Coordinates of C-alpha atoms in Angstrom, one line a residue:
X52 CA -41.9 109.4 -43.1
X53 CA -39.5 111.2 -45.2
X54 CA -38.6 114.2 -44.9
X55 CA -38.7 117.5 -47.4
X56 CA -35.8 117.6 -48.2
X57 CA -36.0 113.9 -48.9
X58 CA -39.1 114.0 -51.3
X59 CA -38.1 117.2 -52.9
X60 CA -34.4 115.9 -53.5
X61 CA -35.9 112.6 -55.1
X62 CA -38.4 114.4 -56.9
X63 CA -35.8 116.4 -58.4
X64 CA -33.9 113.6 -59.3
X65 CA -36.7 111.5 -60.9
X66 CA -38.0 114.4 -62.7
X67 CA -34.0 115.7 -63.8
X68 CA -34.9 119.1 -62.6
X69 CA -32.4 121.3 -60.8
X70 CA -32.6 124.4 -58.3
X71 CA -33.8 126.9 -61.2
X72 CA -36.1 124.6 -62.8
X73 CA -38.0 123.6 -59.4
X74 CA -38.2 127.9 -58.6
X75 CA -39.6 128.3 -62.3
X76 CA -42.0 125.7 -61.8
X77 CA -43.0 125.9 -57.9
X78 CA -43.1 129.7 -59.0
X79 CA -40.9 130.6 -55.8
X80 CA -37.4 131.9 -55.1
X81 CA -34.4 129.9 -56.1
X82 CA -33.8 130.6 -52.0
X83 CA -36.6 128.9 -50.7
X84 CA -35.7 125.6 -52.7
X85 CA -32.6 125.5 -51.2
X86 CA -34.1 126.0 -48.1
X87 CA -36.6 123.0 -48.7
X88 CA -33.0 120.9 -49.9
X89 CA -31.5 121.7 -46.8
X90 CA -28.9 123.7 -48.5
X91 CA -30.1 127.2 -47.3
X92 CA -29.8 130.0 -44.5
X93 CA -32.3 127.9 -42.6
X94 CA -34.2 124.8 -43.2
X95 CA -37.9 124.6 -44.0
X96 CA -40.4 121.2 -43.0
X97 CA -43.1 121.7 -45.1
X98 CA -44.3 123.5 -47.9
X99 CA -47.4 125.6 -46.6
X100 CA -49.3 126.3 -49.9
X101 CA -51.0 123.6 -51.8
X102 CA -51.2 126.0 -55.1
X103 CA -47.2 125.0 -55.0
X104 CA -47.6 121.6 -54.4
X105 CA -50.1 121.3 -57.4
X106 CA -47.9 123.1 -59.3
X107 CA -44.9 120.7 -58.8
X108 CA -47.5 117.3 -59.1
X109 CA -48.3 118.5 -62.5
X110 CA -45.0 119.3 -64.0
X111 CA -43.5 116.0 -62.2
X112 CA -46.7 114.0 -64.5
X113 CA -45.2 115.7 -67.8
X114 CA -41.9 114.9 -66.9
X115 CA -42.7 111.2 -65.5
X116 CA -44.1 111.1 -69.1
X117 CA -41.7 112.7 -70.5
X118 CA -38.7 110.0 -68.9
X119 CA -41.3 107.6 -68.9
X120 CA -40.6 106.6 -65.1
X121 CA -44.0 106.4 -63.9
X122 CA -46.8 108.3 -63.2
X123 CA -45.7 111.7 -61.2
X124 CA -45.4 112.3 -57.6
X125 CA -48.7 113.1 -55.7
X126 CA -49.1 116.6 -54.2
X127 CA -50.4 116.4 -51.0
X128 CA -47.4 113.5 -50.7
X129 CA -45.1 116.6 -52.3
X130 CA -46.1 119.0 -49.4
X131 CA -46.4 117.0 -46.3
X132 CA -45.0 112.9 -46.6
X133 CA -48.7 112.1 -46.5
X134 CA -50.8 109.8 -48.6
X135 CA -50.1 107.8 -51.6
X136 CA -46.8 108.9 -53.5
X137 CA -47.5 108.5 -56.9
X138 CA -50.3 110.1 -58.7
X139 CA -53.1 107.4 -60.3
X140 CA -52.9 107.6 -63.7
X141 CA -55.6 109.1 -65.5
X142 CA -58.8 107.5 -66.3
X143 CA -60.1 106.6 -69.9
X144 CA -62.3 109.4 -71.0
X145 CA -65.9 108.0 -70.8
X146 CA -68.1 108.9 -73.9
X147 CA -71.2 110.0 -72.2
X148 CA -73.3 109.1 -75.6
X149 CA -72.6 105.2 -74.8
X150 CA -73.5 105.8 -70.9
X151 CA -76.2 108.2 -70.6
X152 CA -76.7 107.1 -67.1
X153 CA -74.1 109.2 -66.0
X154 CA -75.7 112.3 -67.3
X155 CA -76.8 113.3 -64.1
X156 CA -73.6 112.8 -62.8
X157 CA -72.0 115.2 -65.1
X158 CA -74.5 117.6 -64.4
X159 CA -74.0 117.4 -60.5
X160 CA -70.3 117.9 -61.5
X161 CA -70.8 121.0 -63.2
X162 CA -72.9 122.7 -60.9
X163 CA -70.0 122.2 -58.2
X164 CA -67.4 123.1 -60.5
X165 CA -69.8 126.5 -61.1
X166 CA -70.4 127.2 -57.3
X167 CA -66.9 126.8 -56.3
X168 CA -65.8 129.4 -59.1
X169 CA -68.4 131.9 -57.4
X170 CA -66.0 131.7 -54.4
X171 CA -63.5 134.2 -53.3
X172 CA -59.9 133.4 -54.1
X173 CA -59.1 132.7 -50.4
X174 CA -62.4 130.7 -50.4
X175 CA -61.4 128.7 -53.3
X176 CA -58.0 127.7 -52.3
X177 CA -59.4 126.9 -49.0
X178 CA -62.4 124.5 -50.5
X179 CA -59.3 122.6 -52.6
X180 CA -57.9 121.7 -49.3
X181 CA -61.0 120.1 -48.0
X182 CA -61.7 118.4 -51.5
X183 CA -57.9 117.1 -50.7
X184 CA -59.0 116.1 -47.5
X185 CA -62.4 114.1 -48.8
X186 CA -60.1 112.4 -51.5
X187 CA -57.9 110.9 -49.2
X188 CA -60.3 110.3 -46.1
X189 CA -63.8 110.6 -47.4
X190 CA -66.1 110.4 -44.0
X191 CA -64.5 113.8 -43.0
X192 CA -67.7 115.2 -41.6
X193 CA -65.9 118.4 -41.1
X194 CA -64.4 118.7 -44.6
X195 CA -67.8 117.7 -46.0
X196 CA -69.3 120.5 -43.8
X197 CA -67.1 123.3 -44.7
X198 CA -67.6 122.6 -48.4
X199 CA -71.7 122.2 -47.9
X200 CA -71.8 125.4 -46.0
X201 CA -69.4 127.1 -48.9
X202 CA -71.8 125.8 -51.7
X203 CA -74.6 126.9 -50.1
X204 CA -74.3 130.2 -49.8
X205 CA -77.0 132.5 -51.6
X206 CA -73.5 133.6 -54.4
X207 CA -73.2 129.8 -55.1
X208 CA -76.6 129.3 -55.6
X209 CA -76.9 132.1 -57.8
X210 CA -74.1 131.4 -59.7
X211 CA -75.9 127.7 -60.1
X212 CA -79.0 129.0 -61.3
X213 CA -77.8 130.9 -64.0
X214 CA -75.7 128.5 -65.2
X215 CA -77.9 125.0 -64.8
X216 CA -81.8 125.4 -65.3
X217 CA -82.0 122.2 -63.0
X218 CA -81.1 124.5 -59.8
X219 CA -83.6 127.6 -60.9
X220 CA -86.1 126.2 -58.2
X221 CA -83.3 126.6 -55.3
X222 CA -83.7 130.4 -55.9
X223 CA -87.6 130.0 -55.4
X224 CA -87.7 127.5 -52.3
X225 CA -88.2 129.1 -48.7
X226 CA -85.7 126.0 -47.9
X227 CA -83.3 127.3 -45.1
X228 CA -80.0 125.6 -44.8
X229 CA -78.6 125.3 -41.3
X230 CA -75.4 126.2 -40.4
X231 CA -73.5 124.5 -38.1

């Protein structure tokens, strides 16, 4: 497995970004780059928030696109040497008009979308790490757990309601959800 410095130094490379460019984007200090490229007062293994690993996976796309040298570097790959390195590219859109199967799909979609912005910050960033987790290794029971028990709570629900009349009757059941 390679290490930081390794990925970050080719991703630097690939993407024709230098020191500054990487703090602007990664939206740390110029010193803690160096640190990552082995150039600083002490060397750091891993880069602990995923927020800055997004942030670098989505500026490596545009500039991938930009170079047109592929497809990006993936973050959770960016942050720890782990999982696929490149980024898929993105899907076709799907015009839901010629597929109304998928409706309910959508739908489902939305209401998680609604219940994880009823979450606390910390809460958030927290269920994007175990949405990680499913998308690389999807019979994560514990992952799958965490982000059940998060959606469930009366706030989500709420939240749900309010915004999708399909969930109204959540509100009304005398359904208890165990918690683990």
């Amino acid at each position: 497995m390679m290490s930081l410095q390794e990925r970050i130094t080719e991703l630097m490379q690939t993407c024709q970004w230098d020191v500054v460019q990487v703090s602007k984007i990664a939206e740390i200090s110029k010193s803690a780059v160096y640190q990552w490229i082995g150039k600083g007062s002490k060397p750091i293994k891993g880069i602990g928030k995923i927020a800055v690993a997004n942030r670098l996976q989505a500026a490596s796309i545009e500039a991938c696109n930009r170079l047109r040298s592929g497809n990006g570097y993936a973050s959770l790959w960016i942050a720890t040497g782990v999982g696929p390195k490149f980024v898929k590219p993105a899907p076709e859109p799907i015009d839901l008009e010629s597929h109304p199967d998928l409706l309910p799909i959508t739908g489902c979609l939305d209401a998680l979308i609604g219940a994880i912005a009823a979450q606390p910050q910390q809460a958030r960033e927290g269920l994007a790490k175990d949405l990680a987790i499913l998308a690389v290794a999807p019979d994560s029971a514990q992952a799958k757990a965490r982000v059940l028990a998060a959606l469930a709570q009366p706030k989500a629900l709420l939240k749900l309601a309010v915004e999708t009349s399909d969930f109204v009757p959540l509100l009304h059941s005398k359904t208890s959800i165990n918690r683990a």
